[in-house]
Amino acid sequence: MESGGKSSKDKVVAVVGGGLVGALNACYFARRGFQVEVFESRDDIREAKIVRGRSINLALSHRGRQALSRVGMEEKIVSKGIPMHSRMIHSLNGKQSPIPYGKKGQVTVCVMCRNAGLAERYPNAKMNFDHKLWLWSPTHVLLLWLEGRPDGSAQSLQADLIVGCDGAFSTIRKQFLRRSRFNFSQTYIPHGYLELTMPPVAGEFAMKPNYLHIWPRNTFMMIALPNLDKTFTCTLFMPFDEFEKITTGDDVMEFFQEYFPDAIPLIGVEALKTDYFRLPAQAMVSIKCSPYHINDKCVLMGDSAHAVVPFYGQGMNAGFEDCIVFDEIMDQCNEDFSAVLPEYTRVRVPDDHTIADLAMYNYVEMRAHVNSKWFLFRKKVDDILHFLLPKKIVPLYTMVTFTRIRYHEALQRWHWQNKVINQGLLVCATGAVLGGSYLIAKHPPKIQSIPIEKVWDRLLSLKV
């Protein structure tokens, strides 16, 4: 295809950031015939050792799988993951109660992020590790790089399109901030996270592996995700002021004895005391911005455009969906970047802003609502109605996790469904009360009268 008198095979696309979204983007552009250069400031994550305290296992769901499928990578990634078909709720007394995600067969897959670096399967895609962005210009599309070498040598690249996939603290996005009419907001939530490792027991998982394990404690929670090496990565989410109260190993044990007693023997007392202080609690940020593009020269995707807190498990999936949405618009607009980029902004911004808000909401659901009898009742009502009316009533979690219904449309539909269902429950409850009152009035119960003398004699016979 051609755009601006230049065929795709003659065009250079520079992808800044070689993480999950950057690597997948490289695949999308390479399969279209573009010359793709991916620049990553870090070492090759496929060769790096695991760094404790930083999650490398993520929940892959329908949106992400669809994006991987289009470039023939779904099976390769999913085959190396662990399916999770339910949440497993751990109560204070040690009782475990599963809450299925959706219908049978609807699962999320816990995958390792290093599996996604597959751009080099295309001969026209090149990965450049240890390359740090120094300066770039949206006018001349000129990139200057400082390589990660002792002499600090620089190189430049003339590109037709820059794709910013360099994370929540994006260097590419800084250029956007210098321009007028660019909206940007950054919100740190008052909660942080800290990671612990639950080792295998006798070479097997210490808990059932095919679940997202959750210890909800109203104002904070702990979760556990399975890893291929039979460990679990446990993540404690809690307000920073609560983290600051725990300063010694004894404080750690006292805290876990009170709130997570069943996890202590599984993690191990000494390991718990050591891992807890290995790194300080990490912050979580939610970022929104718009527009996502500068003219026909640069576009933002993934966390660079919309960093979200991790509580809906949609950060990676939303980033992957950015890639497939952009690719679909490329088809619609015949690869004309001057039309593709503004259309991508128009389509994607409302959805990404919505998932950022939903991720905030889901934290409250995970740490508090799952303990509520009303929440569990409503979930069962929703599931029954979804079974009876699968096209009319669809739970919000199902729409977000197991379909590609646009995020903002899913939220609008959820609000409508809630209104209808709550009104229906109110009508049913009112009908039950009125019906019961009518039956009592029509057929009053017979009450046997007892002479007052017998009542008095009975009271006197009681021993005080």
Short mmCIF file of C-alpha atoms in Angstrom, two decimals:
data_model
loop_
_atom_site.label_atom_id
_atom_site.label_comp_id
_atom_site.label_asym_id
_atom_site.label_seq_id
_atom_site.Cartn_x
_atom_site.Cartn_y
_atom_site.Cartn_z
CA MET A 1 0.00 0.00 0.00
CA GLU A 2 1.05 3.57 -0.49
CA SER A 3 0.78 6.76 1.56
CA GLY A 4 2.20 10.11 0.54
CA GLY A 5 3.83 8.56 -2.53
CA LYS A 6 5.92 6.15 -0.46
CA SER A 7 5.25 2.41 -0.15
CA SER A 8 5.20 0.73 3.26
CA LYS A 9 8.39 -1.22 2.54
CA ASP A 10 10.23 2.10 2.09
CA LYS A 11 8.88 3.59 5.31
CA VAL A 12 10.66 3.41 8.66
CA VAL A 13 8.67 3.06 11.87
CA ALA A 14 10.59 3.71 15.10
CA VAL A 15 9.02 2.00 18.11
CA VAL A 16 10.31 3.51 21.34
CA GLY A 17 10.06 0.94 24.13
CA GLY A 18 10.69 -2.78 23.69
CA GLY A 19 8.31 -4.05 26.34
CA LEU A 20 5.02 -5.86 25.83
CA VAL A 21 3.19 -3.27 23.73
CA GLY A 22 6.30 -2.14 21.87
CA ALA A 23 7.20 -5.69 20.82
CA LEU A 24 3.67 -6.45 19.67
CA ASN A 25 3.48 -3.16 17.78
CA ALA A 26 6.68 -4.07 15.99
CA CYS A 27 5.04 -7.29 14.81
CA TYR A 28 2.00 -5.42 13.51
CA PHE A 29 4.04 -2.91 11.53
CA ALA A 30 6.52 -5.51 10.29
CA ARG A 31 3.79 -7.78 8.92
CA ARG A 32 2.58 -4.81 6.85
CA GLY A 33 6.02 -4.48 5.32
CA PHE A 34 7.35 -1.43 7.19
CA GLN A 35 11.00 -1.28 8.21
CA VAL A 36 10.75 -1.41 12.00
CA GLU A 37 13.39 -0.29 14.50
CA VAL A 38 12.61 -0.99 18.16
CA PHE A 39 14.63 0.93 20.75
CA GLU A 40 14.76 -0.20 24.39
CA SER A 41 16.82 1.45 27.12
CA ARG A 42 17.11 -1.73 29.21
CA ASP A 43 18.88 -5.04 28.65
CA ASP A 44 17.05 -7.79 26.80
CA ILE A 45 14.38 -8.94 29.28
CA ARG A 46 14.48 -12.43 27.76
CA GLU A 47 18.02 -12.82 29.10
CA ALA A 48 17.59 -10.88 32.34
CA LYS A 49 17.19 -12.63 35.68
CA ILE A 50 13.97 -12.24 37.61
CA VAL A 51 14.03 -9.18 39.82
CA ARG A 52 12.16 -9.67 43.05
CA GLY A 53 9.55 -7.08 43.83
CA ARG A 54 8.62 -6.46 40.19
CA SER A 55 5.84 -8.60 38.71
CA ILE A 56 6.58 -10.49 35.53
CA ASN A 57 3.36 -12.53 35.53
CA LEU A 58 0.26 -10.90 34.08
CA ALA A 59 -3.34 -11.91 33.40
CA LEU A 60 -4.01 -12.28 29.67
CA SER A 61 -7.69 -12.15 28.68
CA HIS A 62 -9.80 -11.93 25.52
CA ARG A 63 -8.71 -8.51 24.26
CA GLY A 64 -5.05 -9.35 24.56
CA ARG A 65 -5.54 -12.79 23.04
CA GLN A 66 -7.33 -11.31 20.03
CA ALA A 67 -4.44 -8.90 19.47
CA LEU A 68 -1.90 -11.73 19.69
CA SER A 69 -3.99 -13.97 17.44
CA ARG A 70 -3.90 -11.49 14.57
CA VAL A 71 -0.12 -11.81 14.34
CA GLY A 72 -0.11 -15.56 14.99
CA MET A 73 1.28 -15.37 18.53
CA GLU A 74 -1.69 -16.35 20.71
CA GLU A 75 -1.07 -20.09 20.91
CA LYS A 76 2.64 -19.64 21.61
CA ILE A 77 1.98 -17.32 24.54
CA VAL A 78 -1.06 -19.12 25.97
CA SER A 79 0.64 -22.52 25.83
CA LYS A 80 3.26 -21.21 28.27
CA GLY A 81 0.71 -19.72 30.65
CA ILE A 82 -1.46 -20.99 33.50
CA PRO A 83 -5.26 -20.74 33.07
CA MET A 84 -7.26 -19.18 35.92
CA HIS A 85 -11.02 -19.79 35.86
CA SER A 86 -12.07 -18.26 39.19
CA ARG A 87 -11.20 -15.97 42.01
CA MET A 88 -10.50 -17.88 45.22
CA ILE A 89 -11.50 -15.82 48.25
CA HIS A 90 -9.60 -16.50 51.49
CA SER A 91 -11.54 -15.51 54.62
CA LEU A 92 -9.94 -14.72 57.97
CA ASN A 93 -10.84 -18.15 59.35
CA GLY A 94 -9.05 -19.87 56.46
CA LYS A 95 -12.17 -20.80 54.49
CA GLN A 96 -11.71 -20.67 50.70
CA SER A 97 -14.63 -19.80 48.42
CA PRO A 98 -14.38 -19.70 44.62
CA ILE A 99 -16.13 -16.98 42.60
CA PRO A 100 -16.11 -17.94 38.89
CA TYR A 101 -15.19 -15.23 36.40
CA GLY A 102 -17.97 -16.13 34.00
CA LYS A 103 -19.31 -19.07 32.03
CA LYS A 104 -17.48 -22.37 31.84
CA GLY A 105 -14.48 -21.98 29.57
CA GLN A 106 -14.07 -18.26 30.25
CA VAL A 107 -10.61 -18.03 31.77
CA THR A 108 -7.78 -15.58 32.12
CA VAL A 109 -4.26 -16.87 31.54
CA CYS A 110 -1.34 -16.01 33.80
CA VAL A 111 1.59 -15.41 31.42
CA MET A 112 5.21 -14.38 31.77
CA CYS A 113 5.91 -11.01 30.17
CA ARG A 114 9.26 -12.10 28.73
CA ASN A 115 7.37 -14.40 26.34
CA ALA A 116 6.14 -11.41 24.32
CA GLY A 117 9.48 -10.34 22.80
CA LEU A 118 8.91 -11.99 19.43
CA ALA A 119 9.35 -9.08 17.00
CA GLU A 120 12.59 -10.51 15.66
CA ARG A 121 10.67 -13.29 13.90
CA TYR A 122 10.23 -10.70 11.12
CA PRO A 123 13.34 -9.98 9.01
CA ASN A 124 12.30 -6.32 8.62
CA ALA A 125 12.12 -5.75 12.41
CA LYS A 126 15.22 -5.01 14.44
CA MET A 127 15.50 -4.90 18.25
CA ASN A 128 17.98 -2.38 19.67
CA PHE A 129 18.58 -2.93 23.39
CA ASP A 130 20.62 -0.62 25.65
CA HIS A 131 19.48 2.36 23.58
CA LYS A 132 18.22 5.35 25.55
CA LEU A 133 16.24 8.14 23.89
CA TRP A 134 17.92 11.49 24.28
CA LEU A 135 16.07 13.86 21.96
CA TRP A 136 13.47 13.71 19.22
CA SER A 137 11.65 16.14 16.98
CA PRO A 138 8.05 15.73 15.76
CA THR A 139 8.77 18.22 12.97
CA HIS A 140 11.70 16.51 11.31
CA VAL A 141 11.03 13.09 12.84
CA LEU A 142 14.67 12.89 13.87
CA LEU A 143 15.71 10.57 16.69
CA LEU A 144 18.98 10.96 18.57
CA TRP A 145 20.05 8.01 20.70
CA LEU A 146 22.68 7.47 23.34
CA GLU A 147 23.75 3.86 23.30
CA GLY A 148 24.38 2.08 26.56
CA ARG A 149 28.12 1.95 25.98
CA PRO A 150 30.99 3.43 28.02
CA ASP A 151 31.86 5.99 25.32
CA GLY A 152 28.25 7.23 25.23
CA SER A 153 28.23 7.42 21.44
CA ALA A 154 25.12 8.75 19.74
CA GLN A 155 23.27 7.87 16.58
CA SER A 156 20.33 9.34 14.70
CA LEU A 157 17.48 7.85 12.70
CA GLN A 158 15.13 9.47 10.22
CA ALA A 159 11.74 7.78 10.69
CA ASP A 160 8.36 8.21 9.03
CA LEU A 161 6.48 7.42 12.23
CA ILE A 162 7.43 7.33 15.91
CA VAL A 163 5.38 5.03 18.14
CA GLY A 164 5.78 5.83 21.83
CA CYS A 165 5.49 2.65 23.92
CA ASP A 166 7.98 3.65 26.62
CA GLY A 167 5.80 3.33 29.69
CA ALA A 168 4.06 5.49 32.26
CA PHE A 169 6.95 7.95 32.49
CA SER A 170 7.33 8.18 28.74
CA THR A 171 10.13 10.29 27.25
CA ILE A 172 8.14 10.53 24.02
CA ARG A 173 5.14 11.99 25.88
CA LYS A 174 7.29 14.81 27.28
CA GLN A 175 7.33 16.36 23.81
CA PHE A 176 3.51 16.32 23.84
CA LEU A 177 3.53 18.27 27.11
CA ARG A 178 5.33 21.14 25.40
CA ARG A 179 2.48 21.58 22.93
CA SER A 180 -0.75 23.49 23.40
CA ARG A 181 -4.13 21.77 23.75
CA PHE A 182 -2.62 18.59 25.17
CA ASN A 183 -4.54 17.32 28.19
CA PHE A 184 -2.67 15.39 30.85
CA SER A 185 -3.51 14.13 34.34
CA GLN A 186 -1.51 11.98 36.73
CA THR A 187 -2.94 10.53 39.93
CA TYR A 188 -1.07 8.54 42.54
CA ILE A 189 -3.40 6.48 44.69
CA PRO A 190 -2.72 6.40 48.46
CA HIS A 191 -2.06 2.66 48.30
CA GLY A 192 1.19 0.93 47.45
CA TYR A 193 2.14 -2.66 46.73
CA LEU A 194 4.76 -5.07 48.00
CA GLU A 195 5.58 -8.50 46.57
CA LEU A 196 6.34 -11.76 48.35
CA THR A 197 7.10 -15.24 47.03
CA MET A 198 5.23 -18.38 48.05
CA PRO A 199 7.54 -21.34 47.30
CA PRO A 200 6.46 -24.81 46.12
CA VAL A 201 5.66 -27.53 48.65
CA ALA A 202 7.27 -30.88 47.84
CA GLY A 203 7.79 -29.66 44.26
CA GLU A 204 4.15 -28.71 43.73
CA PHE A 205 2.08 -25.54 44.06
CA ALA A 206 1.36 -24.64 47.68
CA MET A 207 -2.23 -23.74 46.70
CA LYS A 208 -4.55 -24.64 43.83
CA PRO A 209 -2.89 -23.02 40.80
CA ASN A 210 -5.85 -22.34 38.51
CA TYR A 211 -7.20 -19.45 40.57
CA LEU A 212 -6.53 -15.81 41.28
CA HIS A 213 -6.22 -16.05 45.07
CA ILE A 214 -7.52 -13.02 46.99
CA TRP A 215 -7.39 -12.20 50.69
CA PRO A 216 -9.85 -9.24 50.90
CA ARG A 217 -9.61 -7.21 54.10
CA ASN A 218 -11.83 -4.19 53.30
CA THR A 219 -9.21 -1.40 53.32
CA PHE A 220 -6.42 -3.56 51.89
CA MET A 221 -5.88 -6.99 50.33
CA MET A 222 -3.35 -9.56 49.21
CA ILE A 223 -3.50 -11.52 45.95
CA ALA A 224 -1.47 -14.45 44.59
CA LEU A 225 -0.78 -15.40 40.96
CA PRO A 226 0.77 -18.73 39.90
CA ASN A 227 4.13 -18.99 38.12
CA LEU A 228 5.44 -21.74 35.86
CA ASP A 229 8.14 -22.65 38.41
CA LYS A 230 5.37 -23.70 40.85
CA THR A 231 5.75 -20.57 42.99
CA PHE A 232 3.10 -17.91 43.62
CA THR A 233 3.79 -14.21 43.44
CA CYS A 234 1.89 -12.70 46.37
CA THR A 235 1.18 -8.97 46.20
CA LEU A 236 0.07 -6.99 49.24
CA PHE A 237 -1.88 -3.82 48.36
CA MET A 238 -2.26 -1.45 51.29
CA PRO A 239 -2.26 2.27 52.20
CA PHE A 240 1.26 3.65 52.59
CA ASP A 241 0.57 4.78 56.16
CA GLU A 242 -0.19 1.14 57.06
CA PHE A 243 3.06 -0.04 55.47
CA GLU A 244 4.92 2.58 57.49
CA LYS A 245 3.60 1.14 60.77
CA ILE A 246 5.40 -2.16 60.13
CA THR A 247 9.09 -1.68 60.90
CA THR A 248 10.35 -4.97 62.34
CA GLY A 249 10.09 -8.68 61.65
CA ASP A 250 7.90 -9.08 64.71
CA ASP A 251 5.57 -6.39 63.34
CA VAL A 252 5.31 -8.37 60.11
CA MET A 253 4.40 -11.57 61.93
CA GLU A 254 1.86 -9.82 64.16
CA PHE A 255 0.24 -8.23 61.10
CA PHE A 256 0.05 -11.50 59.14
CA GLN A 257 -1.19 -13.43 62.18
CA GLU A 258 -4.07 -10.97 62.43
CA TYR A 259 -5.03 -10.68 58.75
CA PHE A 260 -3.45 -13.52 56.71
CA PRO A 261 -2.80 -16.38 59.14
CA ASP A 262 -3.28 -19.12 56.51
CA ALA A 263 -0.55 -17.60 54.32
CA ILE A 264 2.20 -17.72 56.98
CA PRO A 265 3.03 -21.46 56.78
CA LEU A 266 2.82 -21.32 52.97
CA ILE A 267 5.28 -18.41 52.60
CA GLY A 268 7.44 -19.38 55.59
CA VAL A 269 8.16 -17.32 58.69
CA GLU A 270 11.78 -16.44 57.90
CA ALA A 271 11.10 -15.86 54.21
CA LEU A 272 8.20 -13.59 55.12
CA LYS A 273 10.35 -11.49 57.45
CA THR A 274 13.10 -11.22 54.85
CA ASP A 275 11.01 -10.62 51.71
CA TYR A 276 8.84 -8.00 53.37
CA PHE A 277 11.81 -5.65 53.78
CA ARG A 278 13.60 -6.56 50.53
CA LEU A 279 12.12 -3.52 48.77
CA PRO A 280 9.94 -0.65 50.02
CA ALA A 281 6.29 -0.53 49.00
CA GLN A 282 5.97 0.66 45.40
CA ALA A 283 3.63 3.44 44.23
CA MET A 284 0.83 3.07 41.67
CA VAL A 285 -0.14 5.78 39.23
CA SER A 286 -3.07 6.36 36.89
CA ILE A 287 -2.36 8.52 33.83
CA LYS A 288 -4.77 9.96 31.30
CA CYS A 289 -3.96 12.16 28.33
CA SER A 290 -5.28 13.29 24.96
CA PRO A 291 -4.74 13.52 22.07
CA TYR A 292 -2.59 10.47 21.46
CA HIS A 293 -0.91 11.82 18.35
CA ILE A 294 1.09 14.70 16.89
CA ASN A 295 0.11 15.34 13.27
CA ASP A 296 1.03 12.27 11.21
CA LYS A 297 4.43 11.85 12.87
CA CYS A 298 3.99 10.37 16.34
CA VAL A 299 1.48 8.31 18.32
CA LEU A 300 1.31 7.02 21.92
CA MET A 301 0.20 3.51 22.92
CA GLY A 302 0.10 1.39 26.06
CA ASP A 303 1.14 2.91 29.38
CA SER A 304 2.61 5.92 27.56
CA ALA A 305 -0.96 6.90 26.69
CA HIS A 306 -2.92 5.40 29.59
CA ALA A 307 -1.17 3.94 32.62
CA VAL A 308 -3.77 2.22 34.81
CA VAL A 309 -3.67 0.70 38.28
CA PRO A 310 -3.57 -3.13 38.10
CA PHE A 311 -6.86 -4.04 39.75
CA TYR A 312 -8.88 -4.99 36.66
CA GLY A 313 -6.07 -6.99 35.07
CA GLN A 314 -6.49 -4.90 31.92
CA GLY A 315 -3.25 -2.90 31.69
CA MET A 316 -1.52 -5.33 29.33
CA ASN A 317 -4.77 -6.23 27.58
CA ALA A 318 -5.69 -2.59 26.93
CA GLY A 319 -2.18 -1.98 25.58
CA PHE A 320 -2.43 -4.99 23.29
CA GLU A 321 -5.87 -3.82 22.16
CA ASP A 322 -4.32 -0.46 21.24
CA CYS A 323 -2.26 -2.38 18.67
CA ILE A 324 -5.19 -4.20 17.08
CA VAL A 325 -7.39 -1.06 17.05
CA PHE A 326 -4.60 0.89 15.32
CA ASP A 327 -4.20 -1.96 12.83
CA GLU A 328 -7.94 -1.99 12.09
CA ILE A 329 -7.88 1.76 11.47
CA MET A 330 -4.84 1.29 9.20
CA ASP A 331 -7.04 -0.98 7.06
CA GLN A 332 -9.90 1.54 7.05
CA CYS A 333 -7.65 4.48 6.11
CA ASN A 334 -5.38 2.69 3.62
CA GLU A 335 -2.29 3.21 5.83
CA ASP A 336 -2.50 6.99 5.44
CA PHE A 337 -0.94 8.22 8.71
CA SER A 338 -2.53 11.69 8.34
CA ALA A 339 -5.94 10.00 8.61
CA VAL A 340 -5.03 7.05 10.82
CA LEU A 341 -3.54 8.93 13.77
CA PRO A 342 -6.41 11.37 14.48
CA GLU A 343 -8.95 8.59 14.01
CA TYR A 344 -7.03 6.41 16.47
CA THR A 345 -7.16 9.23 19.04
CA ARG A 346 -10.89 9.74 18.46
CA VAL A 347 -11.70 6.05 18.87
CA ARG A 348 -9.32 5.06 21.63
CA VAL A 349 -9.25 7.93 24.15
CA PRO A 350 -12.77 7.40 25.61
CA ASP A 351 -12.13 3.67 26.02
CA ASP A 352 -8.75 4.06 27.71
CA HIS A 353 -10.07 6.72 30.09
CA THR A 354 -12.93 4.40 31.00
CA ILE A 355 -10.70 1.42 31.82
CA ALA A 356 -8.55 3.69 33.98
CA ASP A 357 -11.65 4.54 36.03
CA LEU A 358 -12.86 0.94 36.12
CA ALA A 359 -9.48 -0.21 37.42
CA MET A 360 -9.85 2.21 40.32
CA TYR A 361 -13.37 0.93 41.03
CA ASN A 362 -12.36 -2.72 40.90
CA TYR A 363 -9.88 -2.25 43.74
CA VAL A 364 -12.81 -1.45 46.04
CA GLU A 365 -14.65 -4.51 44.73
CA MET A 366 -11.69 -6.85 45.25
CA ARG A 367 -10.73 -5.72 48.75
CA ALA A 368 -14.22 -5.05 50.14
CA HIS A 369 -17.25 -5.92 47.99
CA VAL A 370 -16.38 -9.61 47.65
CA ASN A 371 -17.01 -9.84 51.42
CA SER A 372 -20.53 -8.41 50.99
CA LYS A 373 -23.55 -10.72 50.92
CA TRP A 374 -25.36 -8.19 48.74
CA PHE A 375 -22.50 -8.25 46.21
CA LEU A 376 -22.54 -12.06 46.09
CA PHE A 377 -26.35 -12.05 45.78
CA ARG A 378 -26.26 -9.51 42.94
CA LYS A 379 -23.54 -11.48 41.17
CA LYS A 380 -25.71 -14.60 41.28
CA VAL A 381 -28.70 -12.61 40.00
CA ASP A 382 -26.56 -11.22 37.17
CA ASP A 383 -25.25 -14.69 36.30
CA ILE A 384 -28.77 -16.18 36.24
CA LEU A 385 -30.09 -13.36 34.06
CA HIS A 386 -27.07 -13.68 31.77
CA PHE A 387 -27.80 -17.41 31.42
CA LEU A 388 -31.47 -16.75 30.64
CA LEU A 389 -30.91 -13.63 28.50
CA PRO A 390 -27.31 -13.96 27.23
CA LYS A 391 -27.61 -11.14 24.68
CA LYS A 392 -29.56 -8.70 26.87
CA ILE A 393 -27.85 -8.99 30.27
CA VAL A 394 -24.07 -9.32 30.38
CA PRO A 395 -22.11 -8.77 33.64
CA LEU A 396 -19.63 -5.89 33.54
CA TYR A 397 -16.65 -8.15 34.28
CA THR A 398 -17.65 -10.42 31.40
CA MET A 399 -17.94 -7.50 28.98
CA VAL A 400 -14.56 -6.11 30.01
CA THR A 401 -12.63 -9.37 30.26
CA PHE A 402 -14.22 -11.79 27.80
CA THR A 403 -15.43 -9.59 24.92
CA ARG A 404 -14.14 -6.74 22.79
CA ILE A 405 -17.11 -4.51 23.54
CA ARG A 406 -15.58 -1.06 23.76
CA TYR A 407 -14.77 -0.17 27.36
CA HIS A 408 -16.90 2.97 27.45
CA GLU A 409 -19.85 1.15 25.84
CA ALA A 410 -19.53 -1.66 28.38
CA LEU A 411 -19.72 0.87 31.22
CA GLN A 412 -22.78 2.57 29.72
CA ARG A 413 -24.49 -0.79 29.26
CA TRP A 414 -23.62 -1.79 32.84
CA HIS A 415 -25.23 1.36 34.23
CA TRP A 416 -28.39 0.64 32.22
CA GLN A 417 -28.47 -3.01 33.33
CA ASN A 418 -27.98 -2.05 36.96
CA LYS A 419 -30.87 0.37 36.80
CA VAL A 420 -33.19 -2.20 35.21
CA ILE A 421 -32.18 -5.06 37.54
CA ASN A 422 -32.39 -2.95 40.71
CA GLN A 423 -35.83 -1.69 39.70
CA GLY A 424 -36.88 -5.27 39.00
CA LEU A 425 -35.64 -6.43 42.41
CA LEU A 426 -37.47 -3.54 44.07
CA VAL A 427 -40.72 -4.46 42.28
CA CYS A 428 -40.29 -8.12 43.31
CA ALA A 429 -39.58 -7.19 46.94
CA THR A 430 -42.54 -4.80 47.03
CA GLY A 431 -44.77 -7.44 45.48
CA ALA A 432 -43.63 -10.03 48.05
CA VAL A 433 -44.34 -7.67 50.97
CA LEU A 434 -47.77 -6.67 49.63
CA GLY A 435 -48.64 -10.27 48.81
CA GLY A 436 -47.59 -11.46 52.25
CA SER A 437 -49.55 -8.65 53.92
CA TYR A 438 -52.66 -9.54 51.90
CA LEU A 439 -52.44 -13.22 52.84
CA ILE A 440 -52.02 -12.37 56.52
CA ALA A 441 -54.99 -10.01 56.38
CA LYS A 442 -57.12 -12.55 54.48
CA HIS A 443 -56.14 -15.52 56.60
CA PRO A 444 -55.00 -14.25 60.00
CA PRO A 445 -53.19 -16.88 62.10
CA LYS A 446 -55.10 -18.36 65.02
CA ILE A 447 -53.53 -17.33 68.32
CA GLN A 448 -54.46 -19.42 71.31
CA SER A 449 -55.34 -17.26 74.31
CA ILE A 450 -53.90 -18.22 77.72
CA PRO A 451 -55.64 -17.15 80.96
CA ILE A 452 -53.63 -14.56 82.89
CA GLU A 453 -53.72 -16.77 86.01
CA LYS A 454 -51.75 -19.51 84.23
CA VAL A 455 -49.19 -17.00 83.01
CA TRP A 456 -48.75 -15.66 86.56
CA ASP A 457 -48.39 -19.17 88.05
CA ARG A 458 -45.79 -20.03 85.43
CA LEU A 459 -43.70 -16.93 86.21
CA LEU A 460 -43.78 -17.68 89.95
CA SER A 461 -42.56 -21.23 89.34
CA LEU A 462 -39.41 -20.04 87.52
CA LYS A 463 -36.19 -20.26 89.50
CA VAL A 464 -34.21 -17.03 89.67
#
